[in-house]
PDB file of C-alpha atoms in Angstrom:
ATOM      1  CA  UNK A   1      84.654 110.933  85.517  1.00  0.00           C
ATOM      2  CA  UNK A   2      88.600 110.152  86.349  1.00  0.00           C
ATOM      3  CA  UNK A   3      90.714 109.165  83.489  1.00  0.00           C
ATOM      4  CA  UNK A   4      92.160 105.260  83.936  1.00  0.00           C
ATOM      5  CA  UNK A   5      96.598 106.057  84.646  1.00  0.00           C
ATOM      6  CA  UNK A   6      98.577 104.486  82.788  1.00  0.00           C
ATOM      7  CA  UNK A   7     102.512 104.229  82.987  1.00  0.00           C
ATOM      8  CA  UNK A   8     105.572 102.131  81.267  1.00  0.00           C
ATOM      9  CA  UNK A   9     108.228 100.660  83.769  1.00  0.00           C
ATOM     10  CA  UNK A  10     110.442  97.889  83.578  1.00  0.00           C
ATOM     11  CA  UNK A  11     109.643  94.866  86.047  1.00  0.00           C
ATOM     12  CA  UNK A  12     112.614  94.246  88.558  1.00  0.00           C
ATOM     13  CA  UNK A  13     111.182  91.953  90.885  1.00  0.00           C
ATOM     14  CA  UNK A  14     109.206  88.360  89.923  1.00  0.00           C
ATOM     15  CA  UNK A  15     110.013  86.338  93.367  1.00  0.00           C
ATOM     16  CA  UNK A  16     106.186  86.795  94.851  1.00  0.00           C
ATOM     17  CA  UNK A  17     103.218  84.985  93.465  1.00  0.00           C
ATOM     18  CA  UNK A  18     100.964  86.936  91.224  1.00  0.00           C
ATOM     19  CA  UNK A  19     102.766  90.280  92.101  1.00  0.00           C
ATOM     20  CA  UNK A  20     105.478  91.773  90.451  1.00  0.00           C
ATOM     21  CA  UNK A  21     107.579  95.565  91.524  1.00  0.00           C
ATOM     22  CA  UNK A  22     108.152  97.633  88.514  1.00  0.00           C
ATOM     23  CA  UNK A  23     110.309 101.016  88.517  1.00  0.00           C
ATOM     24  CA  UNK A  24     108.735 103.593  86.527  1.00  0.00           C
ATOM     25  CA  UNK A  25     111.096 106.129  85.579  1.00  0.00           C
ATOM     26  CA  UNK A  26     110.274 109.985  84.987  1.00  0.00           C
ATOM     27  CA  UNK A  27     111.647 113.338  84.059  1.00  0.00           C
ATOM     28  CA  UNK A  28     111.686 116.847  85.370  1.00  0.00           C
ATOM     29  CA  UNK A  29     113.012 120.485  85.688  1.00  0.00           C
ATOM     30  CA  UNK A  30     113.498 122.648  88.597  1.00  0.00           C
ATOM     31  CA  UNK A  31     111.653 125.607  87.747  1.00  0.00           C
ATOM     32  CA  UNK A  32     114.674 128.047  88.880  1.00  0.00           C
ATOM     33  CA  UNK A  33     117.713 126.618  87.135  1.00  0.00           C
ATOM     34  CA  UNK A  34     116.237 124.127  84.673  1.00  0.00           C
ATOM     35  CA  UNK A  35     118.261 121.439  85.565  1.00  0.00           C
ATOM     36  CA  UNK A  36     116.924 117.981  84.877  1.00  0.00           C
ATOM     37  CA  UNK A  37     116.171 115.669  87.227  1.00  0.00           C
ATOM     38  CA  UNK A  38     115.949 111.914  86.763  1.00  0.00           C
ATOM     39  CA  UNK A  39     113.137 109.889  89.248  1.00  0.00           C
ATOM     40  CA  UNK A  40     112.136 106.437  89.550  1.00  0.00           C
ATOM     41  CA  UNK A  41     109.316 104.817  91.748  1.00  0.00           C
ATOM     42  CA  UNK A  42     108.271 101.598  92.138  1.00  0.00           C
ATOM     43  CA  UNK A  43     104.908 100.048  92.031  1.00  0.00           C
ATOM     44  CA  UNK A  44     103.816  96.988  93.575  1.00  0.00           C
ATOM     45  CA  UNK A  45     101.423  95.179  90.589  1.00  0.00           C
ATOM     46  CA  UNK A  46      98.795  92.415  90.525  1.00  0.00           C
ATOM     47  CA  UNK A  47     100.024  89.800  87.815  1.00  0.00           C
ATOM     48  CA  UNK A  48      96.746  87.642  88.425  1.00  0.00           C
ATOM     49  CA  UNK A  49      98.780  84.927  85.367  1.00  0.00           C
ATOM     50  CA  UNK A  50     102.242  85.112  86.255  1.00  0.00           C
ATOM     51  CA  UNK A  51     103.445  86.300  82.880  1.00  0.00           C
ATOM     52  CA  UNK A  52     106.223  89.268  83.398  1.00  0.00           C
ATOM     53  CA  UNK A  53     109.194  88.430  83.904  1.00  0.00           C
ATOM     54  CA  UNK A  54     112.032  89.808  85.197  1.00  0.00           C
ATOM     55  CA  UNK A  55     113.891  92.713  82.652  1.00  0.00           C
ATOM     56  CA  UNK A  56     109.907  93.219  81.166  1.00  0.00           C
ATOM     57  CA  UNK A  57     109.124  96.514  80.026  1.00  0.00           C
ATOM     58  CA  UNK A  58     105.445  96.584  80.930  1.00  0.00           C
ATOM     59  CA  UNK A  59     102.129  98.876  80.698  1.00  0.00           C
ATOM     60  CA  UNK A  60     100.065  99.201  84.131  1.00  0.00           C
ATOM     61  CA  UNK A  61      97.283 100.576  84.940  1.00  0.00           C
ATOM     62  CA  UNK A  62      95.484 102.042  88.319  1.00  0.00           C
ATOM     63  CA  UNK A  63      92.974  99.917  89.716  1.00  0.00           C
ATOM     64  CA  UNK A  64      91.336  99.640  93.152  1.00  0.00           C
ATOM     65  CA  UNK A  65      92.873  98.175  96.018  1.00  0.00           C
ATOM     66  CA  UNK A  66      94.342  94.391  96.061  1.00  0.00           C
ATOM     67  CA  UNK A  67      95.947  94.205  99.191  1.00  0.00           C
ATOM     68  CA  UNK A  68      97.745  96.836 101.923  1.00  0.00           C
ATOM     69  CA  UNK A  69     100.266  97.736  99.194  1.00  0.00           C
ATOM     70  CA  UNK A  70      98.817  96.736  95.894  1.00  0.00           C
ATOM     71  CA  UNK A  71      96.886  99.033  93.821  1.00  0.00           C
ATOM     72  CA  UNK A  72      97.695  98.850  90.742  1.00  0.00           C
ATOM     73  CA  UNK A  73      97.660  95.847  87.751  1.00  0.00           C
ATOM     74  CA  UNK A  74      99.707  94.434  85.146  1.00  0.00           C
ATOM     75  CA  UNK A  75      97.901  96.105  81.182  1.00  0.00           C
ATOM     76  CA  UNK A  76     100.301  94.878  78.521  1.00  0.00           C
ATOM     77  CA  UNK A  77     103.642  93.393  78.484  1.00  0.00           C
ATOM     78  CA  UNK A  78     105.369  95.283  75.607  1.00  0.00           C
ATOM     79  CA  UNK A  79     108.519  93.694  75.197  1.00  0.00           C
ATOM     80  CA  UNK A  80     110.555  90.262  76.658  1.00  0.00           C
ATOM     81  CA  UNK A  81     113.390  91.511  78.370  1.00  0.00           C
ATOM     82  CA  UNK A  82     116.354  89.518  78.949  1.00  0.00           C
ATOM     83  CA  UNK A  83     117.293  88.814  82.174  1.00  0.00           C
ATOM     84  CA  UNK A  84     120.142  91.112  83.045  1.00  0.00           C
ATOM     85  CA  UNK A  85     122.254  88.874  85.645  1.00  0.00           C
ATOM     86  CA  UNK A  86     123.523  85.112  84.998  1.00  0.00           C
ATOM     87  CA  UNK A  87     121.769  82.758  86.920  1.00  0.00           C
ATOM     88  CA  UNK A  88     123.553  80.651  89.855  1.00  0.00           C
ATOM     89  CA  UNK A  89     124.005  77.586  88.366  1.00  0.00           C
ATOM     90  CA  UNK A  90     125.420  79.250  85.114  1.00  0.00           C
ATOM     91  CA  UNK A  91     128.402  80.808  86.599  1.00  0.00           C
ATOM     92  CA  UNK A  92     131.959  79.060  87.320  1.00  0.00           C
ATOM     93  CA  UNK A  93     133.910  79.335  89.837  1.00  0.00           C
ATOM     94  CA  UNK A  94     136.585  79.890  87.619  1.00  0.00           C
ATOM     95  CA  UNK A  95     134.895  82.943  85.873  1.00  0.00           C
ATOM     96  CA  UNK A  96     134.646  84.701  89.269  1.00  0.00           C
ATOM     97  CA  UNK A  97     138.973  84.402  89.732  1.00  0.00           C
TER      98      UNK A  97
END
């Protein structure tokens, strides 16, 4: 039998209810030059309780398919991030002269 995938990302998207995008970053070297090369994907996840937030660094794990773009679902939720970006309704007009 398979082995269940796991992977770490950070969640960058909460808007959509019960699903969450995460970006799951990754190494790798070219086999002629060695150079390093930096990739991200992102994953559309099943958050069945709404609990990541945005700035999240998350665990998720392969599951079978939730809907046309869904297949994967939302493990652990390591750490609270913060969010990143000041909300709307925090920000002055005067801060942005």
């Amino acid at each position: 039998m398979g082995s269940t995938k796991i992977l770490e990302g950070i969640v960058v998207s909460d808007k959509a209810d019960k699903t969450i995008v995460v970006t799951v970053s990754s190494r790798s070297k070219t086999k002629f030059k060695g150079k390093t090369l930096k990739r991200s994907e992102r994953y559309l996840v099943h958050d069945p309780l709404n609990g990541a937030k945005e700035g999240d660094i998350v665990q998720i794990t392969q599951s079978k398919p939730i809907s046309r773009n869904k297949r994967w679902r939302l493990f652990k939720i390591h750490s609270k991030g913060d969010n990143i970006l000041p909300s709307p309704e925090n920000v002055e007009k005067e801060d942005l002269k």
